[in-house]
Amino acid sequence: MKRESPPVAEIVLQIDGKAVKATEGMTVLQAASSATISIPTLCHHEKLEPYGACRLCMVEVEARGRKSYVVSCLYPVARDLIVRTRSDKVDKIRRVILEELLAHAPHSPELMRLAQEYGADKDRFEKESSFCILCGLCVRYCAEIKGKNAVGFVDHGARRKIRFVPEIASNECWDCQECFALCPTSFAQAAYFLTEALAFPGRRKAWTP
Amino acid sequence: MCSDKIDQILARHRGKPGALIRVLIEIQHEKRWLPKEALAKVAQALEVPLSRVTQIATFYKTFSLKPKGRHEVHVCTGSSCHVRGAARLLAEVQRMTGLKPGETDSESRFSLETGSCLGSCSLGPEIIVDGTHHARMTPAKVEGVLKRYS
């Protein structure tokens, strides 16, 4: 068999009926966004490694006649893959995910906008306002981009949460605060100021209009 | 002298981030808990971020961020022990020690924990004190067992 070895193999796959060119190693989400097909995400950030925490970017993929549901931010593109970013089942999956997340953060603007799009009922599940949806954007941004690791996960299972490490946060966070804007619920900001108030108060600068 | 022990443990693993859990286990065994200062030392010695050390130390039940008693009492509350009367056994242990699961008494004698199946279903109901299994335990017998530990 003739074997060519181009530096990167080009792959054509089908997303929502459109033929989309992608290179090997890309994820379905990257291929879709290169073709301006939008897939909703909460834990995805271009500069960060894919994480697959929120599961909102779930799509239907069909290969060799078999359908399955995968998170597009982690799923690698493949030749002749058929991807559907919207279908009844995909929409239902996203709707339930949103309903579950809304039990934790009922007033997040990002969640509310998506809830409207997918018809999610914010009152479906009993409220358990942790305000954090554990997307890990703050934790990963601080570790991967800033290299400071001022915020991390603690505990496990249902009690898992983010916490700023006072020893690091007291030196690093005041002049950065970049994770606040990434947070879909504003909880990162709240968690930081709580840590500041408890562990190293008095850092507050005079408020200037 | 205790921090000497921690330094010895750290000296063996200095600069090896992969040894994090190993080191935490050794310190936990040595001191029966993980003091905050020890976590900071571990982070520095193994070149691991402190937030990572905290994440691991809070993730596993093996690790305790609070001082533990000299003797660790585990009462099995798994299904098998439960049907053989683990609830009454636990109630008796709680009455004797005055502790709820997760607590340590003020003299640091006992720490009480429960576990949903400690692995010896055929011997149930069982309690484990400092790693020693006590099988076919009853509320009447448990006082005699706990008296042996001071």
Short mmCIF file of C-alpha atoms in Angstrom, two decimals:
data_model
loop_
_atom_site.label_atom_id
_atom_site.label_comp_id
_atom_site.label_asym_id
_atom_site.label_seq_id
_atom_site.Cartn_x
_atom_site.Cartn_y
_atom_site.Cartn_z
CA MET A 1 0.00 0.00 0.00
CA LYS A 2 1.25 3.43 -0.82
CA ARG A 3 1.88 5.37 2.28
CA GLU A 4 2.25 9.09 2.22
CA SER A 5 3.37 10.88 5.26
CA PRO A 6 2.33 14.51 5.17
CA PRO A 7 3.21 16.41 8.33
CA VAL A 8 -0.43 16.64 9.35
CA ALA A 9 -3.14 14.53 7.80
CA GLU A 10 -6.19 16.37 6.63
CA ILE A 11 -9.49 14.88 7.59
CA VAL A 12 -12.92 15.64 6.21
CA LEU A 13 -15.85 15.07 8.49
CA GLN A 14 -19.46 16.06 8.37
CA ILE A 15 -20.88 18.42 10.96
CA ASP A 16 -24.58 19.28 10.75
CA GLY A 17 -24.58 18.23 7.09
CA LYS A 18 -21.62 20.41 6.20
CA ALA A 19 -18.32 18.95 5.03
CA VAL A 20 -15.70 20.32 7.38
CA LYS A 21 -11.96 20.08 6.87
CA ALA A 22 -9.88 19.42 9.96
CA THR A 23 -6.41 18.25 10.78
CA GLU A 24 -5.57 15.16 12.76
CA GLY A 25 -5.47 15.72 16.48
CA MET A 26 -8.12 18.42 16.44
CA THR A 27 -11.20 17.99 18.55
CA VAL A 28 -14.72 18.01 17.15
CA LEU A 29 -15.34 21.28 18.99
CA GLN A 30 -12.35 22.94 17.31
CA ALA A 31 -13.41 21.64 13.90
CA ALA A 32 -16.93 22.95 14.44
CA SER A 33 -15.82 26.39 15.51
CA SER A 34 -13.48 26.62 12.51
CA ALA A 35 -16.59 26.14 10.37
CA THR A 36 -18.50 28.69 12.48
CA ILE A 37 -20.80 26.05 13.89
CA SER A 38 -21.40 26.93 17.48
CA ILE A 39 -21.57 24.39 20.28
CA PRO A 40 -22.39 25.64 23.78
CA THR A 41 -19.65 25.24 26.39
CA LEU A 42 -19.06 26.28 29.97
CA CYS A 43 -15.73 24.79 30.97
CA HIS A 44 -13.96 25.32 27.65
CA HIS A 45 -11.34 28.02 27.14
CA GLU A 46 -9.20 28.38 24.04
CA LYS A 47 -5.98 28.88 25.94
CA LEU A 48 -6.53 25.97 28.31
CA GLU A 49 -6.27 22.23 27.91
CA PRO A 50 -9.64 20.58 27.21
CA TYR A 51 -11.20 19.44 30.47
CA GLY A 52 -14.59 17.87 29.78
CA ALA A 53 -16.16 18.86 33.08
CA CYS A 54 -19.43 20.56 32.14
CA ARG A 55 -20.53 18.02 29.51
CA LEU A 56 -22.56 20.74 27.82
CA CYS A 57 -20.74 20.39 24.50
CA MET A 58 -22.15 16.87 24.12
CA VAL A 59 -22.87 16.02 20.49
CA GLU A 60 -24.15 13.04 18.57
CA VAL A 61 -21.50 11.30 16.52
CA GLU A 62 -22.08 8.57 14.01
CA ALA A 63 -19.31 6.35 12.74
CA ARG A 64 -19.82 3.17 10.73
CA GLY A 65 -23.54 3.39 11.31
CA ARG A 66 -23.26 3.59 15.09
CA LYS A 67 -24.49 6.55 17.04
CA SER A 68 -23.02 7.68 20.30
CA TYR A 69 -22.95 10.77 22.46
CA VAL A 70 -19.59 12.30 23.26
CA VAL A 71 -18.20 15.54 24.65
CA SER A 72 -16.95 17.40 21.60
CA CYS A 73 -14.24 19.30 23.50
CA LEU A 74 -12.35 16.02 24.05
CA TYR A 75 -13.43 13.87 21.11
CA PRO A 76 -10.85 13.76 18.31
CA VAL A 77 -11.93 14.24 14.73
CA ALA A 78 -11.94 11.18 12.52
CA ARG A 79 -12.39 10.50 8.83
CA ASP A 80 -16.03 10.28 7.69
CA LEU A 81 -17.36 11.04 11.15
CA ILE A 82 -20.90 12.38 11.08
CA VAL A 83 -21.55 14.91 13.83
CA ARG A 84 -24.90 16.38 14.79
CA THR A 85 -24.68 19.31 17.17
CA ARG A 86 -28.43 19.54 17.64
CA SER A 87 -30.94 16.71 17.86
CA ASP A 88 -33.79 15.94 20.22
CA LYS A 89 -31.57 13.73 22.34
CA VAL A 90 -28.64 16.16 22.38
CA ASP A 91 -30.98 18.99 23.35
CA LYS A 92 -32.45 16.88 26.12
CA ILE A 93 -29.01 16.02 27.49
CA ARG A 94 -28.07 19.69 27.52
CA ARG A 95 -31.37 20.67 29.06
CA VAL A 96 -30.93 18.26 31.99
CA ILE A 97 -27.33 19.35 32.52
CA LEU A 98 -28.48 22.97 32.63
CA GLU A 99 -31.29 22.15 35.04
CA GLU A 100 -28.82 20.44 37.35
CA LEU A 101 -26.37 23.32 37.18
CA LEU A 102 -29.15 25.84 37.78
CA ALA A 103 -29.87 24.14 41.09
CA HIS A 104 -26.39 25.27 42.13
CA ALA A 105 -26.24 28.68 40.48
CA PRO A 106 -29.77 29.82 39.61
CA HIS A 107 -28.84 33.38 38.70
CA SER A 108 -25.81 32.90 36.50
CA PRO A 109 -26.44 34.99 33.36
CA GLU A 110 -24.64 32.48 31.17
CA LEU A 111 -26.73 29.61 32.49
CA MET A 112 -29.95 31.60 32.23
CA ARG A 113 -29.28 32.45 28.60
CA LEU A 114 -28.61 28.81 27.76
CA ALA A 115 -31.61 27.70 29.79
CA GLN A 116 -33.81 29.87 27.67
CA GLU A 117 -32.32 28.46 24.48
CA TYR A 118 -32.80 24.85 25.58
CA GLY A 119 -36.04 25.29 27.50
CA ALA A 120 -34.47 24.28 30.81
CA ASP A 121 -36.57 24.76 33.93
CA LYS A 122 -34.41 26.40 36.61
CA ASP A 123 -36.70 25.12 39.35
CA ARG A 124 -36.74 21.49 38.31
CA PHE A 125 -34.32 20.40 41.02
CA GLU A 126 -34.26 21.52 44.60
CA LYS A 127 -31.90 24.46 45.08
CA GLU A 128 -28.53 23.72 46.55
CA SER A 129 -26.82 27.01 46.04
CA SER A 130 -23.13 26.30 46.06
CA PHE A 131 -22.80 29.02 43.38
CA CYS A 132 -19.92 27.06 41.87
CA ILE A 133 -20.49 24.68 38.98
CA LEU A 134 -16.98 23.19 39.26
CA CYS A 135 -16.04 24.07 35.69
CA GLY A 136 -12.47 24.47 36.90
CA LEU A 137 -11.79 27.53 34.71
CA CYS A 138 -10.29 29.53 37.60
CA VAL A 139 -8.22 26.58 38.84
CA ARG A 140 -6.90 25.70 35.40
CA TYR A 141 -6.30 29.29 34.32
CA CYS A 142 -4.31 29.96 37.46
CA ALA A 143 -2.25 26.80 36.99
CA GLU A 144 -1.80 26.68 33.22
CA ILE A 145 -1.60 30.34 32.20
CA LYS A 146 -0.45 32.15 35.32
CA GLY A 147 1.50 29.27 36.86
CA LYS A 148 0.55 30.48 40.34
CA ASN A 149 -1.83 27.78 41.59
CA ALA A 150 -3.49 30.20 43.98
CA VAL A 151 -6.81 28.42 43.70
CA GLY A 152 -7.49 24.71 43.74
CA PHE A 153 -10.07 22.02 44.37
CA VAL A 154 -10.52 20.59 47.84
CA ASP A 155 -12.53 17.67 49.19
CA HIS A 156 -14.31 15.16 46.98
CA GLY A 157 -17.63 13.99 45.63
CA ALA A 158 -20.62 16.13 46.52
CA ARG A 159 -18.48 18.27 48.85
CA ARG A 160 -15.91 19.18 46.19
CA LYS A 161 -15.31 22.91 45.98
CA ILE A 162 -12.79 25.53 44.97
CA ARG A 163 -10.69 27.26 47.57
CA PHE A 164 -8.08 29.98 47.34
CA VAL A 165 -4.88 29.08 49.17
CA PRO A 166 -4.33 32.07 51.48
CA GLU A 167 -0.53 31.71 51.50
CA ILE A 168 -0.39 32.09 47.72
CA ALA A 169 -3.47 34.26 47.17
CA SER A 170 -2.27 36.97 49.55
CA ASN A 171 0.76 37.56 47.33
CA GLU A 172 -0.56 36.88 43.87
CA CYS A 173 -4.25 37.60 43.49
CA TRP A 174 -4.65 41.31 44.10
CA ASP A 175 -2.77 42.34 40.98
CA CYS A 176 -4.24 39.62 38.79
CA GLN A 177 -7.93 38.85 39.45
CA GLU A 178 -8.09 37.53 35.88
CA CYS A 179 -10.07 34.44 36.85
CA PHE A 180 -13.03 36.52 38.02
CA ALA A 181 -14.08 37.33 34.48
CA LEU A 182 -13.81 33.68 33.41
CA CYS A 183 -16.17 32.41 36.09
CA PRO A 184 -19.65 31.69 34.75
CA THR A 185 -21.23 32.37 38.15
CA SER A 186 -19.05 35.06 39.83
CA PHE A 187 -18.24 32.54 42.53
CA ALA A 188 -14.47 32.76 41.98
CA GLN A 189 -14.63 36.42 42.94
CA ALA A 190 -16.78 35.70 45.99
CA ALA A 191 -14.47 32.89 47.09
CA TYR A 192 -11.43 35.14 46.76
CA PHE A 193 -12.87 38.01 48.75
CA LEU A 194 -14.08 35.63 51.43
CA THR A 195 -10.57 34.21 51.69
CA GLU A 196 -9.15 37.71 51.78
CA ALA A 197 -11.55 38.83 54.51
CA LEU A 198 -10.81 35.77 56.64
CA ALA A 199 -7.12 35.22 56.10
CA PHE A 200 -5.46 38.48 55.11
CA PRO A 201 -7.79 41.44 55.62
CA GLY A 202 -6.71 45.00 55.00
CA ARG A 203 -5.52 44.50 51.46
CA ARG A 204 -8.46 46.52 50.15
CA LYS A 205 -7.40 49.62 48.24
CA ALA A 206 -9.21 52.89 48.76
CA TRP A 207 -12.15 53.06 46.43
CA THR A 208 -11.72 55.71 43.76
CA PRO A 209 -14.57 56.68 41.47
CA MET B 1 11.82 15.85 67.27
CA CYS B 2 8.64 15.32 65.33
CA SER B 3 9.65 17.79 62.67
CA ASP B 4 12.95 15.87 62.45
CA LYS B 5 10.95 12.85 61.36
CA ILE B 6 9.14 14.94 58.76
CA ASP B 7 12.46 16.29 57.49
CA GLN B 8 13.79 12.74 57.20
CA ILE B 9 10.74 11.70 55.20
CA LEU B 10 11.06 14.74 52.96
CA ALA B 11 14.78 14.21 52.48
CA ARG B 12 14.09 10.84 50.88
CA HIS B 13 11.70 12.31 48.32
CA ARG B 14 12.99 15.82 47.73
CA GLY B 15 12.24 17.16 44.26
CA LYS B 16 9.96 14.25 43.33
CA PRO B 17 6.42 15.49 42.73
CA GLY B 18 5.29 11.93 42.03
CA ALA B 19 6.00 10.94 45.63
CA LEU B 20 3.33 13.27 46.99
CA ILE B 21 0.85 10.65 48.19
CA ARG B 22 3.65 8.43 49.52
CA VAL B 23 5.05 11.32 51.57
CA LEU B 24 1.65 12.34 52.91
CA ILE B 25 0.95 8.75 53.98
CA GLU B 26 4.27 8.57 55.81
CA ILE B 27 3.66 11.85 57.62
CA GLN B 28 0.10 10.81 58.44
CA HIS B 29 1.41 7.56 59.97
CA GLU B 30 4.11 9.37 61.90
CA LYS B 31 2.03 12.20 63.36
CA ARG B 32 -1.49 10.75 62.96
CA TRP B 33 -2.50 13.95 61.18
CA LEU B 34 -1.20 16.48 58.65
CA PRO B 35 -0.41 19.82 60.27
CA LYS B 36 -0.61 22.89 58.06
CA GLU B 37 3.12 23.52 58.45
CA ALA B 38 3.83 19.99 57.23
CA LEU B 39 1.74 20.57 54.09
CA ALA B 40 3.69 23.73 53.32
CA LYS B 41 6.97 21.85 53.84
CA VAL B 42 5.82 19.04 51.56
CA ALA B 43 4.87 21.52 48.85
CA GLN B 44 8.25 23.16 49.03
CA ALA B 45 10.31 19.98 49.20
CA LEU B 46 8.53 18.07 46.43
CA GLU B 47 8.14 21.16 44.24
CA VAL B 48 4.38 20.73 44.09
CA PRO B 49 2.00 23.70 44.37
CA LEU B 50 0.45 24.04 47.83
CA SER B 51 -3.02 23.98 46.27
CA ARG B 52 -2.22 20.55 44.80
CA VAL B 53 -1.03 19.25 48.18
CA THR B 54 -4.23 20.56 49.79
CA GLN B 55 -6.33 18.97 47.07
CA ILE B 56 -4.78 15.54 47.64
CA ALA B 57 -4.79 15.87 51.44
CA THR B 58 -8.50 16.70 51.47
CA PHE B 59 -9.46 14.19 48.79
CA TYR B 60 -8.51 10.96 50.56
CA LYS B 61 -10.08 9.84 53.82
CA THR B 62 -6.73 8.41 54.93
CA PHE B 63 -5.47 11.91 55.51
CA SER B 64 -6.64 14.02 58.41
CA LEU B 65 -6.17 17.75 58.74
CA LYS B 66 -7.20 17.53 62.38
CA PRO B 67 -5.24 15.77 65.14
CA LYS B 68 -6.33 12.18 65.63
CA GLY B 69 -6.40 10.15 68.82
CA ARG B 70 -3.77 7.59 69.80
CA HIS B 71 -6.12 4.80 68.80
CA GLU B 72 -8.25 4.76 65.69
CA VAL B 73 -11.52 2.92 66.10
CA HIS B 74 -13.36 1.95 62.94
CA VAL B 75 -16.84 0.53 63.23
CA CYS B 76 -18.09 -1.23 60.14
CA THR B 77 -21.51 -0.08 59.00
CA GLY B 78 -21.57 -2.00 55.74
CA SER B 79 -24.73 -3.91 54.80
CA SER B 80 -23.45 -7.22 56.11
CA CYS B 81 -22.46 -5.86 59.51
CA HIS B 82 -25.59 -3.73 59.58
CA VAL B 83 -27.92 -6.71 59.42
CA ARG B 84 -25.89 -8.33 62.19
CA GLY B 85 -26.42 -5.37 64.47
CA ALA B 86 -23.71 -2.82 63.64
CA ALA B 87 -26.06 0.04 64.50
CA ARG B 88 -26.37 -1.13 68.13
CA LEU B 89 -22.63 -1.76 68.26
CA LEU B 90 -21.91 1.74 66.99
CA ALA B 91 -24.36 3.24 69.47
CA GLU B 92 -22.56 1.45 72.31
CA VAL B 93 -19.13 2.60 71.09
CA GLN B 94 -20.46 6.15 70.85
CA ARG B 95 -21.90 5.94 74.36
CA MET B 96 -18.63 4.58 75.80
CA THR B 97 -16.32 7.03 74.08
CA GLY B 98 -18.70 9.97 73.96
CA LEU B 99 -17.73 10.51 70.33
CA LYS B 100 -19.64 10.79 67.11
CA PRO B 101 -18.06 9.37 63.94
CA GLY B 102 -15.27 11.68 62.79
CA GLU B 103 -14.54 13.01 66.25
CA THR B 104 -11.57 12.70 68.61
CA ASP B 105 -11.82 13.01 72.38
CA SER B 106 -10.10 15.78 74.30
CA GLU B 107 -7.52 13.41 75.79
CA SER B 108 -6.65 12.20 72.27
CA ARG B 109 -7.35 8.64 73.29
CA PHE B 110 -9.76 7.54 70.58
CA SER B 111 -10.80 8.70 67.15
CA LEU B 112 -14.02 7.18 65.93
CA GLU B 113 -14.75 6.49 62.28
CA THR B 114 -17.28 4.42 60.45
CA GLY B 115 -16.75 2.63 57.19
CA SER B 116 -19.28 1.15 54.85
CA CYS B 117 -17.70 -2.27 54.65
CA LEU B 118 -14.26 -2.76 56.12
CA GLY B 119 -13.86 -5.96 54.18
CA SER B 120 -14.48 -8.84 56.58
CA CYS B 121 -18.16 -9.52 56.04
CA SER B 122 -17.98 -13.11 57.26
CA LEU B 123 -16.65 -11.91 60.62
CA GLY B 124 -19.23 -9.18 61.15
CA PRO B 125 -20.11 -7.14 62.96
CA GLU B 126 -16.55 -6.02 63.25
CA ILE B 127 -14.59 -3.15 64.63
CA ILE B 128 -10.99 -2.34 63.82
CA VAL B 129 -8.82 -0.73 66.46
CA ASP B 130 -5.41 0.40 65.27
CA GLY B 131 -5.57 -2.05 62.38
CA THR B 132 -6.52 -5.07 64.51
CA HIS B 133 -9.82 -6.65 63.51
CA HIS B 134 -12.17 -7.66 66.30
CA ALA B 135 -14.75 -10.05 64.89
CA ARG B 136 -18.29 -10.99 65.98
CA MET B 137 -18.41 -7.92 68.16
CA THR B 138 -21.40 -7.24 70.38
CA PRO B 139 -22.36 -4.20 72.44
CA ALA B 140 -21.61 -6.29 75.55
CA LYS B 141 -18.13 -7.35 74.44
CA VAL B 142 -16.95 -4.05 72.99
CA GLU B 143 -16.21 -2.40 76.33
CA GLY B 144 -13.67 -5.11 77.15
CA VAL B 145 -11.94 -4.54 73.81
CA LEU B 146 -11.73 -0.77 74.08
CA LYS B 147 -10.46 -0.97 77.69
CA ARG B 148 -7.28 -2.59 76.38
CA TYR B 149 -6.33 0.64 74.64
CA SER B 150 -5.35 3.59 76.78
#
